[in-house]
XYZ file of C-alpha atoms in Angstrom:
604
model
C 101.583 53.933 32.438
C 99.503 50.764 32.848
C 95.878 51.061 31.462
C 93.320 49.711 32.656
C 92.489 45.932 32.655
C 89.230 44.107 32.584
C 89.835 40.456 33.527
C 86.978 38.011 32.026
C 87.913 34.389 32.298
C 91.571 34.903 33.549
C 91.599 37.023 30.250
C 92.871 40.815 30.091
C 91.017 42.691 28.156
C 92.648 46.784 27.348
C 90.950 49.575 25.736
C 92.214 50.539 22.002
C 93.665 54.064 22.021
C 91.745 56.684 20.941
C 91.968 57.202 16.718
C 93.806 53.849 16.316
C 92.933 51.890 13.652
C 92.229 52.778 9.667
C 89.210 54.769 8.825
C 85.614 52.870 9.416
C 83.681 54.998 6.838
C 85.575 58.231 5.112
C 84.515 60.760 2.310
C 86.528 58.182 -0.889
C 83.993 55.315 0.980
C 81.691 57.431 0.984
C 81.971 58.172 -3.286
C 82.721 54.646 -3.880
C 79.393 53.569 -2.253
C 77.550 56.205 -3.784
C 79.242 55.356 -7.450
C 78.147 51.581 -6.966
C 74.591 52.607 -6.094
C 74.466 54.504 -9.189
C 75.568 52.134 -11.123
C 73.614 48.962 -9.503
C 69.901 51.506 -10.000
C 70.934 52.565 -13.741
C 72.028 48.726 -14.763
C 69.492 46.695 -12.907
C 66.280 44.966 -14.446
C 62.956 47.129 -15.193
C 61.477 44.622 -12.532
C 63.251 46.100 -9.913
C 63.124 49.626 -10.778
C 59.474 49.043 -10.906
C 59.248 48.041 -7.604
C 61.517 51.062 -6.334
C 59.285 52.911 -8.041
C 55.716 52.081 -6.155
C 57.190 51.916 -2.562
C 54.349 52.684 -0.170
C 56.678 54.959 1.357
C 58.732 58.091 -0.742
C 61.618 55.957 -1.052
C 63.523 57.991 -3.545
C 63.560 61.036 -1.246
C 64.658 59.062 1.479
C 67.437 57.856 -0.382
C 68.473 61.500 -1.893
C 68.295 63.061 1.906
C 70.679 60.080 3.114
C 72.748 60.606 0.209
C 73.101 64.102 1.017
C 73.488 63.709 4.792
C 76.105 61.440 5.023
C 78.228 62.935 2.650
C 77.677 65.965 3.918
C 78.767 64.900 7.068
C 81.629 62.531 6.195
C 83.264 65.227 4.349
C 83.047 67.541 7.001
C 84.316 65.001 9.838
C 87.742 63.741 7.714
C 88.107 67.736 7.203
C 87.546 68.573 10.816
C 89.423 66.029 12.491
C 92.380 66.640 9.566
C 92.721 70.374 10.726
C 92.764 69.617 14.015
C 89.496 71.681 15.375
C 88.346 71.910 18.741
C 86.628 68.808 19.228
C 83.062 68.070 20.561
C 82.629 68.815 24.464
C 81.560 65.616 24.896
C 84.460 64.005 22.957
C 82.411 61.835 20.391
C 85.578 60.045 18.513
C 86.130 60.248 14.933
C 85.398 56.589 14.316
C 81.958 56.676 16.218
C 80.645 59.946 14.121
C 81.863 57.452 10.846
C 80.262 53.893 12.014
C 76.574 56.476 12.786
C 77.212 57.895 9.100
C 77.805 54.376 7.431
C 74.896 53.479 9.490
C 72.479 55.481 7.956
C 73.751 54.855 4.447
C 73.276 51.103 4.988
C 70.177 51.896 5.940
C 69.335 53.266 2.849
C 70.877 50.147 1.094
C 68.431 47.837 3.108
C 65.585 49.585 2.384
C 66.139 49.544 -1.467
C 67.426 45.583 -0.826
C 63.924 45.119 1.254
C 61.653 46.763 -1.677
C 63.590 45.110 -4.764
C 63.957 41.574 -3.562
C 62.714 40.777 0.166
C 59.384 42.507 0.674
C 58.291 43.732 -2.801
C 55.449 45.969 -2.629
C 52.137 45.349 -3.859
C 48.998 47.501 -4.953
C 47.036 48.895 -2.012
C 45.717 51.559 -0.142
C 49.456 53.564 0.093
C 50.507 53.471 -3.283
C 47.343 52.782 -5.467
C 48.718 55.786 -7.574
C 51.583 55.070 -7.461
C 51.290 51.746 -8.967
C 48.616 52.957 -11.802
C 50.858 55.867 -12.569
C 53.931 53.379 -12.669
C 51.863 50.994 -14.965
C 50.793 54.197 -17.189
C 54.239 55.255 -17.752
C 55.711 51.820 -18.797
C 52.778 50.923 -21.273
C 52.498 54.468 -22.723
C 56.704 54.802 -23.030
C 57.563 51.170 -23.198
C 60.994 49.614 -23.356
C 62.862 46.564 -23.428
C 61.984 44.321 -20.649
C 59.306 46.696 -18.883
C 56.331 44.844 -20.486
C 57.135 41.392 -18.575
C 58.096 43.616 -15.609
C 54.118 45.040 -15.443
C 52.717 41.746 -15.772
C 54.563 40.037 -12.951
C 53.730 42.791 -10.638
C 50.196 43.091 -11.316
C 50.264 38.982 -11.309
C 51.376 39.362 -7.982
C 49.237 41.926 -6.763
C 46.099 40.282 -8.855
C 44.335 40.090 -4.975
C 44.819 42.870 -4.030
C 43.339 44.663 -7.294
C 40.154 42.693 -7.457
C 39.340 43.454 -3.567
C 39.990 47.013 -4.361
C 37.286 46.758 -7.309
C 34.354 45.747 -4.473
C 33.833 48.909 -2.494
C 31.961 49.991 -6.054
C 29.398 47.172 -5.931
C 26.210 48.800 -6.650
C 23.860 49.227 -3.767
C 21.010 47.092 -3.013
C 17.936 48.868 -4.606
C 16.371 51.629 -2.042
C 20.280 52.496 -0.534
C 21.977 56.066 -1.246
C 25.577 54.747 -3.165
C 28.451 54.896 -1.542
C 31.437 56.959 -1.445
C 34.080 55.176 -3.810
C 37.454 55.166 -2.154
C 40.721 56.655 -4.266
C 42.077 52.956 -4.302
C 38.935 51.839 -5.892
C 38.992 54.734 -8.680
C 42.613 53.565 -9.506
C 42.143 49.812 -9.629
C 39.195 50.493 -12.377
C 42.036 52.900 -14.147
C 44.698 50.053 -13.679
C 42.205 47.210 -14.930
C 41.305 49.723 -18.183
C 44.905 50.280 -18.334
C 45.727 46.835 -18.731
C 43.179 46.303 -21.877
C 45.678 48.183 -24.056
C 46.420 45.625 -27.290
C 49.977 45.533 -27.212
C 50.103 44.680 -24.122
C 47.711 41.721 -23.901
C 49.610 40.380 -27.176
C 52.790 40.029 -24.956
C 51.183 38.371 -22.029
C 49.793 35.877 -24.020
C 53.359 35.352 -25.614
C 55.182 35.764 -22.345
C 52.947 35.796 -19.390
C 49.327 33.950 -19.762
C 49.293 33.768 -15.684
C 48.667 37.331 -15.379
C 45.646 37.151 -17.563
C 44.274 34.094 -15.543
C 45.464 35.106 -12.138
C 42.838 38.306 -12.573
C 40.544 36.177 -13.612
C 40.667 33.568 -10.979
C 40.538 36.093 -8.260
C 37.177 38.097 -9.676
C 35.730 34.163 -9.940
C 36.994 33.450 -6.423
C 36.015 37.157 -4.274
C 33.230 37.459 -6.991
C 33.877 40.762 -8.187
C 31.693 40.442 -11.209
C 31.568 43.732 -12.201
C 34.913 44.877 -12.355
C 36.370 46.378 -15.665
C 37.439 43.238 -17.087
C 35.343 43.081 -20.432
C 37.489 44.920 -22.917
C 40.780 43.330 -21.250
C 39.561 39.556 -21.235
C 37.861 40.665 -24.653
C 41.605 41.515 -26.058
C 43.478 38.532 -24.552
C 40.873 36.430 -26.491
C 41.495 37.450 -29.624
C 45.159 37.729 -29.297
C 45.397 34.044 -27.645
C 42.620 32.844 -30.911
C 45.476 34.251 -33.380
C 48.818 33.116 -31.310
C 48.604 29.215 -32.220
C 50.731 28.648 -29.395
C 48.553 30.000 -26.647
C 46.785 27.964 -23.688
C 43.703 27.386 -26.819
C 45.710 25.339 -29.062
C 47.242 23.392 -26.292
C 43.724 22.707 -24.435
C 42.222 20.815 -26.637
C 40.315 17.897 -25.013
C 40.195 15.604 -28.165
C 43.443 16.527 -28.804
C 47.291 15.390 -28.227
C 47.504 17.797 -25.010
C 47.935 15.378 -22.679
C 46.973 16.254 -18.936
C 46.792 20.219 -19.625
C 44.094 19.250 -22.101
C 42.232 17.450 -19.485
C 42.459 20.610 -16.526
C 42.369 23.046 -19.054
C 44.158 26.182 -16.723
C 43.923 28.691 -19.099
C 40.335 27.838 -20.551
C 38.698 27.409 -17.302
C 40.119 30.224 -16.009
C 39.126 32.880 -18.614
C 36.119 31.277 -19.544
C 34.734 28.756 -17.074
C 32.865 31.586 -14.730
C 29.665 32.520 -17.008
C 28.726 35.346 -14.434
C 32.060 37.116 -14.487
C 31.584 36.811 -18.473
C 28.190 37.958 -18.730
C 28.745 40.753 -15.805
C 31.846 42.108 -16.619
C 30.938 42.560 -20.170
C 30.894 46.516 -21.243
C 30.201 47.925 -24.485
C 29.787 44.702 -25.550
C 33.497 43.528 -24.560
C 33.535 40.201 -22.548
C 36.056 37.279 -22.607
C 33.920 35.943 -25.721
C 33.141 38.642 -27.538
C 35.560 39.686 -31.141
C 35.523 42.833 -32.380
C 34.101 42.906 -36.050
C 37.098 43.413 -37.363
C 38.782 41.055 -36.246
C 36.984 38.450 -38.048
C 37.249 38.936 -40.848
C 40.547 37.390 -41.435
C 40.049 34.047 -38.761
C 40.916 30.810 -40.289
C 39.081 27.417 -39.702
C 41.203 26.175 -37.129
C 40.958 29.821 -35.196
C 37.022 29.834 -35.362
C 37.659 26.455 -33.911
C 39.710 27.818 -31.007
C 37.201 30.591 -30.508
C 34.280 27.590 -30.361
C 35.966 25.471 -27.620
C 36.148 28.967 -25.567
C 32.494 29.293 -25.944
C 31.408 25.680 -24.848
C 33.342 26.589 -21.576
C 31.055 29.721 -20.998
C 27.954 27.680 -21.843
C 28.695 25.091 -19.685
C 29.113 26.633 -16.408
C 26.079 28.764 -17.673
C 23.959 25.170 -18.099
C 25.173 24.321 -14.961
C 22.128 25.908 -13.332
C 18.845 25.950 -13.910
C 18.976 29.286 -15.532
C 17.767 28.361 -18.697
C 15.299 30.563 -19.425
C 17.339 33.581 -18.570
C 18.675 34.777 -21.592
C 22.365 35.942 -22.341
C 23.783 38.533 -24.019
C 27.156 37.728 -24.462
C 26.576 34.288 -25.311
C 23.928 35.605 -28.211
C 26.523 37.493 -29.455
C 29.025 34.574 -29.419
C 26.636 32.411 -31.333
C 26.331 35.058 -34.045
C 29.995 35.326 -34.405
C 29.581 31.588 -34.980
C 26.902 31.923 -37.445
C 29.238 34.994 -39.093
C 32.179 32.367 -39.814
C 29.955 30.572 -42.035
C 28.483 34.144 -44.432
C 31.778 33.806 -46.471
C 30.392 30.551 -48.275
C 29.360 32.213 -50.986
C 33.360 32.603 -51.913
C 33.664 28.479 -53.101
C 30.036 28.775 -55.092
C 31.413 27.430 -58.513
C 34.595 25.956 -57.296
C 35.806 22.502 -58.406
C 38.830 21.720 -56.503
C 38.062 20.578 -52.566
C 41.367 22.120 -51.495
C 40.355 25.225 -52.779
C 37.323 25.530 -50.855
C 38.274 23.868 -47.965
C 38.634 26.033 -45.908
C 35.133 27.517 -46.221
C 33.859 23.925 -45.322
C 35.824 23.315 -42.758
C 34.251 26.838 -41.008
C 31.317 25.766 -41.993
C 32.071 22.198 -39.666
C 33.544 24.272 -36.949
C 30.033 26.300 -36.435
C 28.048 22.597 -36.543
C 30.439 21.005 -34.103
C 30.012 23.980 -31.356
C 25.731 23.888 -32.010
C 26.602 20.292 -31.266
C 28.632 20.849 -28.139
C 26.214 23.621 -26.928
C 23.286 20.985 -27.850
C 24.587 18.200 -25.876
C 25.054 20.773 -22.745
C 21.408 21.476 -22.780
C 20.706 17.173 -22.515
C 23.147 17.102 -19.224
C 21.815 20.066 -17.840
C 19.201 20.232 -15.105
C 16.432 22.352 -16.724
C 15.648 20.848 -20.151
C 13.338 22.348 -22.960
C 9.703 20.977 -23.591
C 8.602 23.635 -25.740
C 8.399 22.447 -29.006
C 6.635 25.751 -31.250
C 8.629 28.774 -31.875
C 8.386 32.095 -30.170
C 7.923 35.085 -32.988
C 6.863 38.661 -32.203
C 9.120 41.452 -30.215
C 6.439 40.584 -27.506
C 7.538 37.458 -26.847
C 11.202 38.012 -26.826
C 11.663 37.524 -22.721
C 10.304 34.270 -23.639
C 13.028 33.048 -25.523
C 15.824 30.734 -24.412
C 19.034 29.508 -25.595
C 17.604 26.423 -28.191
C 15.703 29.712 -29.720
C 18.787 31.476 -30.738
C 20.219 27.920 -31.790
C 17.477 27.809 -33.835
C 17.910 31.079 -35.566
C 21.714 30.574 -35.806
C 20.606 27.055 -37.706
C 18.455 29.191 -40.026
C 21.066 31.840 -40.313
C 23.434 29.453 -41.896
C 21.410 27.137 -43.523
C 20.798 30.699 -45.651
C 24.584 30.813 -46.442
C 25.170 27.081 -46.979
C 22.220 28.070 -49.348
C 24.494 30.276 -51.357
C 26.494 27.529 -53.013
C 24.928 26.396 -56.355
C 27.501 24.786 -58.151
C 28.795 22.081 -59.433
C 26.959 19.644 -58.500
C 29.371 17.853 -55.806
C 30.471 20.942 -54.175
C 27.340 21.925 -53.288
C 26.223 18.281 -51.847
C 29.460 18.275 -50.034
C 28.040 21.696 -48.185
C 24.575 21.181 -48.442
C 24.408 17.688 -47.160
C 27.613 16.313 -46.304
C 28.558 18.874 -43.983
C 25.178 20.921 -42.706
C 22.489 18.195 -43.265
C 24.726 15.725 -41.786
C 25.790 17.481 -39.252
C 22.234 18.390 -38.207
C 21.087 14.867 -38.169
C 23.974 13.982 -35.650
C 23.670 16.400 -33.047
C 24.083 14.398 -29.808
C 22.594 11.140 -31.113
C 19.040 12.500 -31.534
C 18.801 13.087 -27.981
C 15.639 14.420 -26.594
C 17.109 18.325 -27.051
C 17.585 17.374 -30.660
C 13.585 16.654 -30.801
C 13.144 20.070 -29.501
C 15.427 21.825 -31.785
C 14.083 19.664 -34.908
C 10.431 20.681 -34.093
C 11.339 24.360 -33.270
C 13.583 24.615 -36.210
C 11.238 22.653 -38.870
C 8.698 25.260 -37.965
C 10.991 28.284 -37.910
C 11.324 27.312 -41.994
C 7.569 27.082 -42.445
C 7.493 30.493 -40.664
C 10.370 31.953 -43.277
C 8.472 30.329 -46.311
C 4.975 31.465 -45.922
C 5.031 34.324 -48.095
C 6.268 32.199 -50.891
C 3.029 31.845 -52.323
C 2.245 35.654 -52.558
C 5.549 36.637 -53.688
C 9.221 35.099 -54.071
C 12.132 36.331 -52.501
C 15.854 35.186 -53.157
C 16.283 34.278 -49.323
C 13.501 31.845 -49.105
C 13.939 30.559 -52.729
C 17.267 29.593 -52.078
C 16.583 27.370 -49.071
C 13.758 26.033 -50.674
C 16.517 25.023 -53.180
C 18.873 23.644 -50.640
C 16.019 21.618 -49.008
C 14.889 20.193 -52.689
C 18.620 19.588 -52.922
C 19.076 17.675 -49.580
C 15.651 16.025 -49.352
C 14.876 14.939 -52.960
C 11.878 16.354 -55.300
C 9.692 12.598 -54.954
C 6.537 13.013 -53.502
C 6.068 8.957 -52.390
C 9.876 8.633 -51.352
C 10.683 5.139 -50.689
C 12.730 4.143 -47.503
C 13.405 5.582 -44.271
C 16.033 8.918 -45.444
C 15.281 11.954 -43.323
C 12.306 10.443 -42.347
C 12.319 12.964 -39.120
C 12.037 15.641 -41.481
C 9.107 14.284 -43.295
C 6.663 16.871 -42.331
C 9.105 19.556 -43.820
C 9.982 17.455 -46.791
C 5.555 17.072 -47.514
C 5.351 20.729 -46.731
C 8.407 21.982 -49.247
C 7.588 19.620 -51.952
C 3.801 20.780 -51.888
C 4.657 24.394 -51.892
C 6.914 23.701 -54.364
C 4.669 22.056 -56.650
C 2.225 24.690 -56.607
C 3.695 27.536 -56.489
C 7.085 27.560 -58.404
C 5.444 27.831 -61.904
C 3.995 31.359 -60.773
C 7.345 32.412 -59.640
C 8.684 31.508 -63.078
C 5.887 33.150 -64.655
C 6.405 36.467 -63.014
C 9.607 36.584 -61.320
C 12.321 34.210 -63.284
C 15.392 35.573 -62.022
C 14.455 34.314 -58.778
C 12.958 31.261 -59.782
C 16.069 30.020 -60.956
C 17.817 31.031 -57.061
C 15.918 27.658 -56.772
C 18.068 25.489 -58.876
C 21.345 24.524 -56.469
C 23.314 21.526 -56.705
C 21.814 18.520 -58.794
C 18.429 20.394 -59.335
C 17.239 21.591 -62.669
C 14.794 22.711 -64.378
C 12.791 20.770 -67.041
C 11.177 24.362 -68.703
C 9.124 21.970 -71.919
C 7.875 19.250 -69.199
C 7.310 21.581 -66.199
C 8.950 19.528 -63.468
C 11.962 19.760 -61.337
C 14.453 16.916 -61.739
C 16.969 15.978 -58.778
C 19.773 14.096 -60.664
C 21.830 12.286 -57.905
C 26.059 11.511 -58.746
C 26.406 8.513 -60.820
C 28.632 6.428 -58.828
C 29.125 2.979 -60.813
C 25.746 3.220 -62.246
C 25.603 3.779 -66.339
C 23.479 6.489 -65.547
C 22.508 8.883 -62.529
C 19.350 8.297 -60.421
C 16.801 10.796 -61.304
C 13.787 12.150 -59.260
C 10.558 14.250 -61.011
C 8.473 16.820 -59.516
C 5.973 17.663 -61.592
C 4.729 21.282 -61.344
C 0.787 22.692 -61.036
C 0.271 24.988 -64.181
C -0.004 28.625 -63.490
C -1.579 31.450 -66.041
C -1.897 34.821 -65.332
C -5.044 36.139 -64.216
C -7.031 38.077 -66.932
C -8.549 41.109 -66.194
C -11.942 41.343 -65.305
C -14.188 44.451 -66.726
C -16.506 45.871 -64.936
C -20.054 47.026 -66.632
C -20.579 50.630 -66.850
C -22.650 52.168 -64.740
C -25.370 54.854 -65.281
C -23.959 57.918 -65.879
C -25.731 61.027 -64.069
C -27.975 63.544 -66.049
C -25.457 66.183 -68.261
C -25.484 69.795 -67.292
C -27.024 72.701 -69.299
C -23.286 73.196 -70.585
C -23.474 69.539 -71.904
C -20.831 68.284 -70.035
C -21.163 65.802 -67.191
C -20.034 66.106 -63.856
C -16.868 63.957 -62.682
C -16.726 61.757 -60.067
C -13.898 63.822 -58.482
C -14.346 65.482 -55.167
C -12.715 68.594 -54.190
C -9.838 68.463 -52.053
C -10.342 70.802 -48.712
C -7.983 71.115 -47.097
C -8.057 70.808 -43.037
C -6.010 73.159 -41.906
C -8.043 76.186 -43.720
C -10.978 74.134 -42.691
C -10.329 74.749 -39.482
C -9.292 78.323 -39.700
C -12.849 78.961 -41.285
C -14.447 77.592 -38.514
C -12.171 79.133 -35.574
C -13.128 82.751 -37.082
């Protein structure tokens, strides 16, 4: 019997008989598909099993019900078409009821293909917990490759995360606060999450962008409040002691080429001073260490750890906000000051190369007041305040060439510490802080600011010398003797912007230092650092200067004011009052009431 023909194009085109052809999509199909799945999930990267994993929609129970559907199914099909059963009323063939069932499982497949690779997912509203919890379980079980995995995703999702963080911006003042959304509460938990050690130690290593993509986008929506203090706080300290981190390879002055020029990672983590100063918590922002961690920073790190700061105060110079004082970069600038409190270790010390290191610290802290002192010349809001602010009541009156001030002070008192020998302690005293003082940005009209503010900050230290001595001001009394010379009538034009100071010191000095010898000689001698001594028979302190190619070293004399102790004056005796009938007189001595029964008395 003919069947029926369909001509298209003088072509004759038949219908296939029903249950020709081999099997579209059986049972064994079926198991092999299901055995590659299997294996392709259990073998792939952490990456992709990440994204599987924080699919807006439940894509593992998807998956499962397909799994069990179409086998289901395709077993029961081969076995009812095998037996020969009544078939369907509406006659559905045996290859249809296979191509719908390896439909659905390729379904399945596209929707794993479409998470994994296509269309990965990112953090949002649909699977803000499911992301955070995803993020939770790989940092707090870890595993080869999962790290890297976490910082891609969240590199790639770094948007998304900082918009999240803005629905809990504080209300203006006189508004009820808002509601904070569940994707809010987990992007703070994902952000905290993200601050764990470990974990910033491997993104500098493998994955820096992660670390600056966050940061860009709070700088960019500015989200200056989000939780990024103790994260930016951790990748700081890890990138200061990995010396192959964007710090080391950002260096202007140095060999970096065009990456030291742009300066990605810098600018990044520290170029926005509001998202630095805002996101700080618990004192934790991008330029804040933790005590103890440094303790054990080299030169060169403390000079990674300065270049970070001069970033901060530059975009924080930028405006006139001057006056407005900061708290994360005080707290920098007394990390600074810290590097230098170990100098103290090379007091006594004759070979440079064992000490150093100490001076090169010791340079590192100079160069950044330098860097930071030459910001506040460019910027737009200059100081003209030349006296210094002292008193807790005048504390909101402070500004940044203040705490330079104090942090000059500060180690001035541990450059102080260094006593001998003789060319160690110039080498400190002078070579390094003195000199590095007198350089600061060319003696530039901030440097006339911070000379007159810090000359008078010393008076201020030194003006209980004449009552009583104490090793702190003795010492940089010591230095400045050290530094400055001991002649009254100096002859040429040395440190003549210190002059004032150099009068005052030598004056004070002179009449003064004999009393402190008289009565407290143990600190007396904190005086005698570097090439001063002490000529006890002559009273006068001699400043012996290296001898160079001279037969004999250039000496200076201060000769002292004598001091004697004050003798005790007696007083006359007075008349005594008439004696009693007992013949004894009556003290002086009042009897001691006391108020409380006093009071009693009276009250009954």
């Amino acid at each position: 019997m003919a069947s029926a023909c369909l001509v298209i194009a003088n072509v004759c085109l038949t219908r296939a008989p029903v249950g020709s052809g081999e099997s579209l999509f059986g049972f064994p199909d079926f198991l092999t598909g299901l055995a590659l799945l299997a294996l392709v999930f259990t073998q792939s990267d952490p990456l992709y099993r990440f994204r599987i994993a924080v699919a807006p929609i439940p894509l593992g129970g998807l998956t499962l019900a397909a799994i069990i559907l179409v086998g289901g199914a395709s077993l029961l099909n081969d076995l009812w078409f095998a037996l020969g059963w009544y078939s369907l009323p509406w006659a559905v063939p045996k290859v249809a009821i296979q191509a719908i069932l390896g439909g659905f499982l390729f379904l399945a497949v596209l929707l794993w293909l479409m998470f994994a690779f296509a269309r990965p997912p990112r953090f949002g509203r649909f699977n803000a917990r499911k992301f955070t919890e995803a993020v939770y379980r790989g940092l707090a079980l870890g595993g080869e490759g999962v790290s890297p995995a976490i910082a891609l995703e969240i590199r790639r999702s770094s948007a998304a995360i900082v918009a999240a963080c803005k629905a809990a911006e504080p209300p203006p003042p006189g508004q009820a606060p808002k509601e904070i959304p569940e994707e809010t509460k987990y992007a703070f938990d994902l952000l905290r999450l993200i601050a764990n050690r470990r974990f910033c130690r491997q993104l500098i290593a493998s994955s820096p962008g992660t670390a600056m993509a966050l940061m860009d986008e709070a700088a960019r929506q500015e989200v200056y409040f989000a939780p990024l203090g103790g994260f930016a706080q951790n990748i700081t300290i890890e990138a200061i002691k990995n010396h192959d981190s964007g710090l080391y390879h950002e260096d202007r002055y140095g060999i970096s080429g065009l990456l030291g020029q742009m300066q990605p990672f810098t600018r990044a983590m520290y170029g926005c001073y509001d998202l630095v100063e805002n996101s700080s918590t618990a004192m934790a922002s991008a330029i804040d260490l933790h005590y103890r961690d440094t303790d054990g920073l080299t030169a060169r790190e403390w000079e990674a750890y300065g270049r970070a700061i001069t970033t901060t105060t530059a975009d924080y110079l930028k405006v006139q906000r001057f006056h407005h004082s900061s708290r994360a970069i005080n707290r920098a600038i007394e990390h600074i000051v810290n590097s230098t409190g170990t100098l103290y270790r090379i007091d006594g010390i004759t070979e440079w190369r064992q000490w150093r290191e100490e001076s090169d610290k010791l340079d590192s802290a100079m160069s950044v007041i330098d860097e930071i002192v030459g910001q506040i010349d460019e910027s737009p809001n200059r100081p003209t305040r030349r006296h210094v602010l002292t008193g807790h009541r005048k504390y909101h009156q402070r500004d940044l060439t203040d705490e330079l001030c104090d942090a000059l002070l500060e180690i001035l008192t541990h450059a102080a510490a260094v006593k001998e020998p003789t060319d160690t302690a110039w080498a400190i005293h002078h070579n390094i802080f003195w000199s590095g003082l007198n350089e600061f940005t060319h003696r530039s009209e901030t440097w006339k600011i911070i000379r007159a503010r810090f000359t008078r900050l010393i008076i201020h230290e030194l003006k209980n010398v004449r009552r009583y001595g104490d090793f702190k001001s003795i010492r940089i009394i010591g230095l400045l003797l050290n530094v400055l010379g001991v002649h009254e009538n100096p002859k040429g034009e040395r440190n003549s912007e210190f002059a004032f100071l150099r009068r005052y010191v030598i004056r004070l000095v002179k009449t003064t230092y004999m009393k402190i010898v008289t009565e407290q000689p143990h600190v007396a001698e904190a005086c005698l650092l570097g090439g001063i001594t002490f000529d006890a028979p002559n009273k006068r302190l001699v400043k012996t200067y290296m001898r160079g190619l001279q037969v004999e070293p250039a000496r200076e004399y201060l000769d002292l004011d004598e001091w004697a102790l004050p003798t005790p004056v007696a007083k006359a005796p007075g008349k005594l009052p008439p004696a009693s009938k007992g013949g004894a007189r009556p003290t002086s001595v009042r009897p001691i009431r006391h108020k409380s029964r006093t009071r009693r008395s009276k009250e009954n």
